[in-house]
Structures are given as C-alpha cells and as structure tokens.
DNA sequence: ACGCTTATTATACATATGTACAATAAGCCC
DNA sequence: GGGCTTATTGTACATATGTATAATAAGCGT
C-alpha cells in the first residue's frame, strides 16, 4: 500500500518516465529490492496502482449518487457534479489516468483493468439514466438506453478531460454546471 | 518526416516505452545518430510527431465541415461523423494521443502543443455551433456559446475515447449516430 | 573538378534501469 | 528462548538508453 501511494506520487510528479523502481522505493522510504518482494515485477505494481487509482476516482461519484433521500434526477445531478469537481477532476488524477492508459498497449494487464473500470462506470451511468427515465414514465428500448448511457458517459469523460487540463478556462463549478445541463439535454429533461 | 512517421509507427506498435531512439531509427531505416542531426533531442522529435499527429487527426473533420453546399446543421453533422469514424477514431490514433498526453507533465513543450490543438478543435466546434444557432435564429450570449462549444467538444472527445478503446461494444457507425443525436440534443435540435 | 554544405554512419561513453540473489533483521508462535 | 516465517537491505549484473563526436559519403552550385 505504501508502495502504491509512492508510485502515485512519482507518476504525478514526473510522469511515467520518472516513475522508476528506485524513485518509487525512495518515495516510500524503502530500498528498491523490497518492491520485488511484494510485486513480481514493475508492471504488476503499476497494475495494482492503476486499479487502486480507478477505485479511488469512482468512489466519490458513486457515493454521491447513493443519496437515498433524493429523486432520480437529483441523484444523477449529484453524480455528475461529483465527477466534475475536485478531487475527482484534477490534474493529479488526469496525470495518473493518462499515464496508465498510455501503457495499455505494452502491458495487456493494464488494458484489462481499464476495461473493467470503464464498464463499471458506464454501468453506473446506465443505472442512473434508467431510473431517471422510469421516474419520467419514459419507456425506451435497452439499445436506446445503452446509447444514452454511452452518451452520458462520454460527456462526463470529455468534460472531465477539459476540466483537468484547462481548468483556467472555466470558472469554479462551471464545468459541473455544463455537465448537468448537458446531461439534462441528452435525456430531454427541461432544466429550470 | 521519415523520422516522424517512424516514431508514430514505434509508438503505435509498443507504446512510448518501446519508442526508443534506436528502434525509431531502425524503423526509419537509418542509424540512431541521424536523429540528432535533425532534432536536438528525443523530446523534440516527440514534439514534432505530436504536432504532426494532431494536425493529421483534425484534417478530415475540418475538411468535412467545409462542404459549402450544406447547411449549418448538416455541416455540423458531417464534422461529428468524421470525428467519430475511422480513421480519426481508431486504436492507432488513441495510442498516439494517449502516449503524448502522458508526457505533458515531464515535457512542457508537449503541453503547449496539446493546448494549441485543443483550443483549435474547440474553436472549430464553437464556429459550427454558432452557425447552427444563427441558422435557427437563436440568440445566445457568448458565454453560453462557449459553454455549448465545450459541451459539444466534450461529447466528441468522450465518444471518441469510447470508440477507440471499446469499438467491439458498438456496431459500425453507431458511435457516430450517437454523437449526432447527442449534439442535436445539446443544441435543442429536433432530430427526425 | 573543386569546395562547401548537408546527410549519414560508426563508435564510444556515461548513466539509468529492471532484475536477481544472498544476507540480515524483525516479528511471532509455542 | 528457539525456530520459523516474513520483512528488508545491500550489492551486483546485464542491458537499454540518450547523447556526443569524429569520420565519411553524398549532393550540388560554380
């Protein structure tokens, strides 16, 4: 666990390139040899760190959407706002995410982690969308539902990217506002 | 130019990690020393390759949107479809894009390239959106227009990501269809 | 043919890097 | 406390890697 946090720190500070076994060990306050005691090789450590990071990132939005008091639309809005606010939306998380996705091609295990977390997040989008539509007494085919989930997921991903990398172009909370309005538009909800 | 193409090939094949000076030179059919004759260092070669790649990717969508015969909405649709179809949307381009963005932190010059191409693409979105709104006699503030452009840009980015990485989950052309419907919804256009 | 610029190679070097392994320290159960 | 498992270190190695530089070939205008 210490090693995973140290790996995150190294990647955030200098990107994948600088995240060497030695630097990670130094950041964790141990010697390089220890890493191989816990992980068969460096890619395995990266894989564990990737998994941890994705879980960490999905936690807040999913938690926000579990507000049992709220209605479906409100829950979706909470989910969107949590996804498009700090700390989920941050240069730090983008750096981690980008670093790992760039390794998918050379490390198949990382591709599997990505696929898992992607499907999980998209399913969360799908559930929330489904509840909203049910609340609105709107019946749609599963295919249309899947497509709506993909679209909602896409807006969130895209705005998340913009927010992580160009937060200076937006005011505080503006991206989340755009996200909520966009999702409403996608689902045909009349905002205001 | 040969070197830039060789760099692309190496990154696509094995990711940034395997894109070493020697492998790039081998792919280009030259010796490693030649690279330093044209580029001060490796990061500079990466920078040039990134710029080339982004230009390459923006070409088709921008070209498609220049159809002078078509109306504003149709031009926007052509733009969306080109952005969300092969070859713009492909594992190849994703691998290139992901590799370079993961280096932004450690190579500031790459961050500048990213910022430029991002702003350019977003502005293209903005122009197309503005024309559609004008065609619809819909007046909006510049701020709202910027936000709409950001949202359209986000949907395109997000769907592009999904399509590059999970094309097996969609049928041919389905992502582009979703994109067009989503953009229509964002702009309040009644599809069909 | 000459001279100059550009293209290209060959070789070398210092260092960074992932990995391996034997040795030592620490924790813990009986 | 003895003995066993686990945690941790130190060191070594083979190799990959970016970079530097001198030497050579090629192109080309005059």
CSV table of N, CA and C in Angstrom, one decimal, chain A residues 12-18 42-43 46 91-92 94-95 97-99 101-107 114-115 118-119 122 143-144 147 150-151 153-155 157-159 161-162 165-166 168-171 174 178 181-182 185-186, chain B residues 12-18 42-43 46 91-92 94-95 97-99 101-107 114-115 118-119 122 143-144 147 150-151 153-155 157-159 161-162 165-166 168-171 174 178 181-182 185-186:
chain,number,residue,atom,x,y,z
A,12,UNK,N,2.7,11.3,-10.6
A,12,UNK,CA,2.1,12.6,-10.6
A,12,UNK,C,3.2,13.7,-10.7
A,13,UNK,N,4.3,13.4,-10.0
A,13,UNK,CA,5.3,14.4,-10.0
A,13,UNK,C,6.0,14.5,-11.4
A,14,UNK,N,6.4,13.4,-12.0
A,14,UNK,CA,7.2,13.5,-13.2
A,14,UNK,C,6.8,12.6,-14.3
A,15,UNK,N,5.6,12.1,-14.2
A,15,UNK,CA,5.1,11.2,-15.3
A,15,UNK,C,5.7,9.8,-15.2
A,16,UNK,N,5.2,9.0,-16.1
A,16,UNK,CA,5.6,7.6,-16.1
A,16,UNK,C,7.1,7.4,-16.3
A,17,UNK,N,7.7,8.3,-17.1
A,17,UNK,CA,9.1,8.1,-17.3
A,17,UNK,C,10.0,8.2,-16.1
A,18,UNK,N,9.6,9.1,-15.2
A,18,UNK,CA,10.4,9.2,-14.0
A,18,UNK,C,10.0,8.3,-12.9
A,42,UNK,N,7.7,-4.7,-12.1
A,42,UNK,CA,7.2,-3.3,-12.1
A,42,UNK,C,5.8,-3.2,-12.7
A,43,UNK,N,5.6,-3.9,-13.8
A,43,UNK,CA,4.3,-3.8,-14.4
A,43,UNK,C,3.2,-4.2,-13.4
A,46,UNK,N,2.5,-1.3,-11.2
A,46,UNK,CA,1.7,-0.4,-12.0
A,46,UNK,C,0.2,-0.8,-12.0
A,91,UNK,N,-5.7,17.8,-12.1
A,91,UNK,CA,-4.5,17.4,-12.9
A,91,UNK,C,-3.9,16.2,-12.3
A,92,UNK,N,-3.9,16.0,-11.1
A,92,UNK,CA,-3.3,14.8,-10.5
A,92,UNK,C,-4.0,13.5,-11.0
A,94,UNK,N,-5.7,13.2,-13.7
A,94,UNK,CA,-5.5,13.1,-15.1
A,94,UNK,C,-4.1,12.5,-15.4
A,95,UNK,N,-3.2,13.0,-14.7
A,95,UNK,CA,-1.8,12.5,-14.9
A,95,UNK,C,-1.7,11.0,-14.7
A,97,UNK,N,-4.3,8.8,-14.7
A,97,UNK,CA,-5.1,8.2,-15.7
A,97,UNK,C,-4.4,8.1,-17.1
A,98,UNK,N,-3.8,9.2,-17.5
A,98,UNK,CA,-3.2,9.3,-18.8
A,98,UNK,C,-2.0,8.4,-18.8
A,99,UNK,N,-1.2,8.4,-17.8
A,99,UNK,CA,0.0,7.5,-17.7
A,99,UNK,C,-0.4,6.1,-17.9
A,101,UNK,N,-3.2,4.7,-19.1
A,101,UNK,CA,-3.8,4.3,-20.4
A,101,UNK,C,-2.8,4.3,-21.5
A,102,UNK,N,-1.7,5.1,-21.4
A,102,UNK,CA,-0.7,5.1,-22.4
A,102,UNK,C,0.1,3.8,-22.4
A,103,UNK,N,0.0,3.0,-21.3
A,103,UNK,CA,0.8,1.8,-21.2
A,103,UNK,C,-0.1,0.5,-21.6
A,104,UNK,N,-1.3,0.8,-21.9
A,104,UNK,CA,-2.2,-0.4,-22.2
A,104,UNK,C,-1.7,-1.2,-23.3
A,105,UNK,N,-1.1,-0.6,-24.3
A,105,UNK,CA,-0.7,-1.3,-25.5
A,105,UNK,C,0.5,-2.3,-25.1
A,106,UNK,N,1.4,-1.8,-24.3
A,106,UNK,CA,2.5,-2.6,-24.0
A,106,UNK,C,2.3,-3.6,-22.8
A,107,UNK,N,1.3,-3.3,-22.0
A,107,UNK,CA,1.0,-4.1,-20.8
A,107,UNK,C,-0.5,-4.5,-20.8
A,114,UNK,N,-8.4,-1.3,-17.3
A,114,UNK,CA,-9.1,-0.2,-17.9
A,114,UNK,C,-10.5,-0.6,-18.3
A,115,UNK,N,-10.6,-1.7,-19.0
A,115,UNK,CA,-11.9,-2.2,-19.5
A,115,UNK,C,-12.8,-2.4,-18.3
A,118,UNK,N,-13.9,1.0,-16.9
A,118,UNK,CA,-14.7,1.7,-17.9
A,118,UNK,C,-16.2,1.1,-17.8
A,119,UNK,N,-16.3,-0.2,-17.9
A,119,UNK,CA,-17.6,-0.8,-17.9
A,119,UNK,C,-18.4,-0.5,-16.6
A,122,UNK,N,-19.6,3.0,-16.8
A,122,UNK,CA,-20.7,3.2,-17.7
A,122,UNK,C,-22.0,2.5,-17.2
A,143,UNK,N,-31.5,-0.9,-26.1
A,143,UNK,CA,-30.5,-0.4,-27.0
A,143,UNK,C,-30.4,1.1,-26.9
A,144,UNK,N,-31.5,1.8,-26.9
A,144,UNK,CA,-31.5,3.2,-26.7
A,144,UNK,C,-31.0,3.6,-25.4
A,147,UNK,N,-27.3,3.4,-25.5
A,147,UNK,CA,-26.7,4.5,-26.2
A,147,UNK,C,-26.8,5.8,-25.4
A,150,UNK,N,-24.0,5.6,-22.9
A,150,UNK,CA,-22.7,5.9,-23.6
A,150,UNK,C,-22.5,7.4,-23.8
A,151,UNK,N,-23.6,8.0,-24.2
A,151,UNK,CA,-23.6,9.5,-24.4
A,151,UNK,C,-23.3,10.2,-23.1
A,153,UNK,N,-21.9,9.0,-20.4
A,153,UNK,CA,-20.5,8.7,-20.1
A,153,UNK,C,-19.5,9.5,-20.9
A,154,UNK,N,-19.8,9.7,-22.1
A,154,UNK,CA,-18.9,10.5,-23.0
A,154,UNK,C,-18.9,11.9,-22.5
A,155,UNK,N,-20.0,12.5,-22.3
A,155,UNK,CA,-20.0,13.9,-21.8
A,155,UNK,C,-19.1,14.1,-20.5
A,157,UNK,N,-16.7,12.1,-19.5
A,157,UNK,CA,-15.3,11.9,-19.8
A,157,UNK,C,-14.7,13.1,-20.4
A,158,UNK,N,-15.4,13.6,-21.4
A,158,UNK,CA,-14.9,14.8,-22.2
A,158,UNK,C,-14.8,16.0,-21.3
A,159,UNK,N,-15.8,16.3,-20.5
A,159,UNK,CA,-15.7,17.5,-19.7
A,159,UNK,C,-14.7,17.3,-18.6
A,161,UNK,N,-12.0,15.6,-18.9
A,161,UNK,CA,-10.7,15.9,-19.6
A,161,UNK,C,-10.4,17.4,-19.7
A,162,UNK,N,-11.5,18.1,-20.2
A,162,UNK,CA,-11.3,19.6,-20.3
A,162,UNK,C,-11.0,20.2,-19.0
A,165,UNK,N,-7.4,19.5,-17.6
A,165,UNK,CA,-6.3,20.1,-18.4
A,165,UNK,C,-6.4,21.6,-18.7
A,166,UNK,N,-7.6,22.1,-18.6
A,166,UNK,CA,-7.8,23.5,-18.9
A,166,UNK,C,-8.7,24.2,-17.9
A,168,UNK,N,-8.2,26.6,-16.2
A,168,UNK,CA,-8.1,28.0,-16.2
A,168,UNK,C,-9.1,28.7,-17.1
A,169,UNK,N,-9.6,27.9,-18.0
A,169,UNK,CA,-10.6,28.5,-19.0
A,169,UNK,C,-12.0,28.5,-18.4
A,170,UNK,N,-12.2,28.0,-17.3
A,170,UNK,CA,-13.5,27.9,-16.7
A,170,UNK,C,-13.5,28.5,-15.3
A,171,UNK,N,-14.7,28.9,-14.9
A,171,UNK,CA,-14.9,29.4,-13.5
A,171,UNK,C,-15.1,28.2,-12.6
A,174,UNK,N,-18.1,25.8,-13.0
A,174,UNK,CA,-18.8,26.0,-14.3
A,174,UNK,C,-18.8,24.6,-15.1
A,178,UNK,N,-22.1,22.9,-16.6
A,178,UNK,CA,-22.2,22.5,-18.0
A,178,UNK,C,-22.6,21.0,-18.1
A,181,UNK,N,-26.3,20.5,-17.2
A,181,UNK,CA,-27.2,21.0,-18.3
A,181,UNK,C,-27.1,20.0,-19.5
A,182,UNK,N,-25.9,19.6,-19.8
A,182,UNK,CA,-25.7,18.7,-21.0
A,182,UNK,C,-26.4,17.4,-20.8
A,185,UNK,N,-30.0,17.8,-21.2
A,185,UNK,CA,-30.4,18.0,-22.6
A,185,UNK,C,-30.4,16.6,-23.3
A,186,UNK,N,-29.4,15.8,-22.9
A,186,UNK,CA,-29.4,14.5,-23.6
A,186,UNK,C,-30.6,13.6,-23.2
B,12,UNK,N,2.8,3.4,-31.9
B,12,UNK,CA,1.6,2.6,-32.1
B,12,UNK,C,1.9,1.1,-31.8
B,13,UNK,N,3.0,0.7,-32.2
B,13,UNK,CA,3.3,-0.8,-32.0
B,13,UNK,C,3.5,-1.2,-30.5
B,14,UNK,N,4.3,-0.4,-29.8
B,14,UNK,CA,4.6,-0.8,-28.5
B,14,UNK,C,4.5,0.3,-27.4
B,15,UNK,N,3.9,1.4,-27.7
B,15,UNK,CA,3.8,2.4,-26.7
B,15,UNK,C,5.0,3.2,-26.6
B,16,UNK,N,4.9,4.3,-25.8
B,16,UNK,CA,6.0,5.2,-25.6
B,16,UNK,C,7.3,4.5,-25.1
B,17,UNK,N,7.1,3.5,-24.2
B,17,UNK,CA,8.2,2.8,-23.6
B,17,UNK,C,9.2,2.2,-24.7
B,18,UNK,N,8.6,1.6,-25.7
B,18,UNK,CA,9.4,0.9,-26.7
B,18,UNK,C,9.9,1.9,-27.8
B,42,UNK,N,15.5,13.8,-28.2
B,42,UNK,CA,14.3,13.0,-28.4
B,42,UNK,C,13.0,13.6,-28.1
B,43,UNK,N,12.9,14.4,-27.1
B,43,UNK,CA,11.7,15.1,-26.8
B,43,UNK,C,11.3,16.0,-27.9
B,46,UNK,N,9.6,13.9,-30.4
B,46,UNK,CA,8.3,13.6,-29.9
B,46,UNK,C,7.3,14.8,-30.2
B,91,UNK,N,-7.8,2.8,-32.8
B,91,UNK,CA,-6.9,2.5,-31.7
B,91,UNK,C,-5.5,3.1,-32.0
B,92,UNK,N,-5.2,3.2,-33.2
B,92,UNK,CA,-3.9,3.8,-33.6
B,92,UNK,C,-3.8,5.2,-33.1
B,94,UNK,N,-5.6,6.7,-30.9
B,94,UNK,CA,-5.7,6.8,-29.5
B,94,UNK,C,-4.4,6.5,-28.8
B,95,UNK,N,-3.7,5.5,-29.3
B,95,UNK,CA,-2.4,5.2,-28.8
B,95,UNK,C,-1.4,6.3,-28.9
B,97,UNK,N,-2.3,9.6,-29.2
B,97,UNK,CA,-2.8,10.7,-28.4
B,97,UNK,C,-2.4,10.4,-26.9
B,98,UNK,N,-2.7,9.2,-26.5
B,98,UNK,CA,-2.5,8.9,-25.1
B,98,UNK,C,-1.1,8.9,-24.7
B,99,UNK,N,-0.2,8.5,-25.6
B,99,UNK,CA,1.2,8.5,-25.3
B,99,UNK,C,1.7,9.9,-25.1
B,101,UNK,N,0.0,12.7,-24.4
B,101,UNK,CA,-0.6,13.4,-23.3
B,101,UNK,C,0.0,12.9,-22.0
B,102,UNK,N,0.4,11.7,-21.9
B,102,UNK,CA,1.0,11.2,-20.7
B,102,UNK,C,2.4,11.8,-20.4
B,103,UNK,N,3.0,12.4,-21.5
B,103,UNK,CA,4.3,13.0,-21.3
B,103,UNK,C,4.2,14.5,-21.0
B,104,UNK,N,3.0,15.1,-21.1
B,104,UNK,CA,2.9,16.5,-20.9
B,104,UNK,C,3.5,17.0,-19.6
B,105,UNK,N,3.4,16.2,-18.6
B,105,UNK,CA,3.9,16.7,-17.3
B,105,UNK,C,5.4,16.8,-17.3
B,106,UNK,N,6.1,15.9,-18.0
B,106,UNK,CA,7.5,15.9,-17.9
B,106,UNK,C,8.2,16.7,-19.1
B,107,UNK,N,7.4,16.9,-20.1
B,107,UNK,CA,7.9,17.7,-21.2
B,107,UNK,C,6.9,18.9,-21.5
B,114,UNK,N,-0.4,20.4,-27.0
B,114,UNK,CA,-1.7,19.9,-26.6
B,114,UNK,C,-2.7,21.1,-26.5
B,115,UNK,N,-2.3,22.1,-25.8
B,115,UNK,CA,-3.2,23.3,-25.6
B,115,UNK,C,-3.6,23.9,-26.9
B,118,UNK,N,-6.0,21.6,-28.8
B,118,UNK,CA,-7.3,21.6,-28.0
B,118,UNK,C,-8.1,22.8,-28.3
B,119,UNK,N,-7.4,24.0,-28.2
B,119,UNK,CA,-8.1,25.2,-28.5
B,119,UNK,C,-8.6,25.3,-29.9
B,122,UNK,N,-11.7,23.1,-30.3
B,122,UNK,CA,-12.8,23.6,-29.6
B,122,UNK,C,-13.4,24.8,-30.3
B,143,UNK,N,-21.0,33.7,-23.6
B,143,UNK,CA,-20.7,32.7,-22.6
B,143,UNK,C,-21.4,31.4,-22.8
B,144,UNK,N,-22.7,31.5,-23.0
B,144,UNK,CA,-23.5,30.3,-23.3
B,144,UNK,C,-23.0,29.6,-24.5
B,147,UNK,N,-19.9,27.7,-23.6
B,147,UNK,CA,-20.3,26.5,-22.9
B,147,UNK,C,-20.8,25.4,-23.8
B,150,UNK,N,-18.0,23.9,-25.5
B,150,UNK,CA,-17.3,23.0,-24.6
B,150,UNK,C,-18.0,21.7,-24.4
B,151,UNK,N,-19.3,21.7,-24.4
B,151,UNK,CA,-20.1,20.5,-24.2
B,151,UNK,C,-20.0,19.7,-25.5
B,153,UNK,N,-17.7,19.7,-27.7
B,153,UNK,CA,-16.3,19.2,-27.7
B,153,UNK,C,-16.2,18.0,-26.8
B,154,UNK,N,-16.8,18.1,-25.6
B,154,UNK,CA,-16.7,17.0,-24.6
B,154,UNK,C,-17.4,15.7,-25.2
B,155,UNK,N,-18.5,15.9,-25.7
B,155,UNK,CA,-19.2,14.6,-26.3
B,155,UNK,C,-18.3,14.0,-27.3
B,157,UNK,N,-15.0,14.2,-27.7
B,157,UNK,CA,-13.9,13.6,-27.0
B,157,UNK,C,-14.3,12.3,-26.4
B,158,UNK,N,-15.3,12.3,-25.6
B,158,UNK,CA,-15.7,11.2,-24.8
B,158,UNK,C,-16.1,10.0,-25.7
B,159,UNK,N,-16.9,10.3,-26.7
B,159,UNK,CA,-17.3,9.2,-27.6
B,159,UNK,C,-16.1,8.7,-28.4
B,161,UNK,N,-13.1,8.5,-27.4
B,161,UNK,CA,-12.4,7.6,-26.5
B,161,UNK,C,-13.1,6.3,-26.5
B,162,UNK,N,-14.4,6.3,-26.2
B,162,UNK,CA,-15.1,5.0,-26.2
B,162,UNK,C,-14.9,4.2,-27.5
B,165,UNK,N,-11.4,2.7,-27.9
B,165,UNK,CA,-11.0,1.7,-26.9
B,165,UNK,C,-12.0,0.5,-26.8
B,166,UNK,N,-13.2,0.8,-27.2
B,166,UNK,CA,-14.2,-0.3,-27.0
B,166,UNK,C,-15.1,-0.4,-28.2
B,168,UNK,N,-15.6,-2.8,-30.0
B,168,UNK,CA,-16.3,-4.0,-30.0
B,168,UNK,C,-17.7,-4.0,-29.4
B,169,UNK,N,-17.9,-2.9,-28.6
B,169,UNK,CA,-19.2,-2.8,-27.9
B,169,UNK,C,-20.2,-2.1,-28.7
B,170,UNK,N,-19.8,-1.6,-29.9
B,170,UNK,CA,-20.7,-0.9,-30.8
B,170,UNK,C,-20.8,-1.4,-32.2
B,171,UNK,N,-21.9,-1.2,-32.8
B,171,UNK,CA,-21.9,-1.6,-34.2
B,171,UNK,C,-21.3,-0.5,-35.1
B,174,UNK,N,-22.4,3.2,-35.2
B,174,UNK,CA,-23.3,3.5,-34.1
B,174,UNK,C,-22.8,4.7,-33.3
B,178,UNK,N,-24.8,8.1,-32.4
B,178,UNK,CA,-25.0,8.6,-31.0
B,178,UNK,C,-24.4,10.0,-30.9
B,181,UNK,N,-26.9,12.5,-32.6
B,181,UNK,CA,-28.1,12.7,-31.8
B,181,UNK,C,-27.8,13.5,-30.6
B,182,UNK,N,-26.6,13.2,-29.9
B,182,UNK,CA,-26.3,13.9,-28.7
B,182,UNK,C,-26.0,15.4,-29.0
B,185,UNK,N,-29.3,17.0,-29.4
B,185,UNK,CA,-29.9,17.2,-28.1
B,185,UNK,C,-29.4,18.4,-27.4
B,186,UNK,N,-28.0,18.5,-27.4
B,186,UNK,CA,-27.4,19.6,-26.7
B,186,UNK,C,-27.8,21.0,-27.3
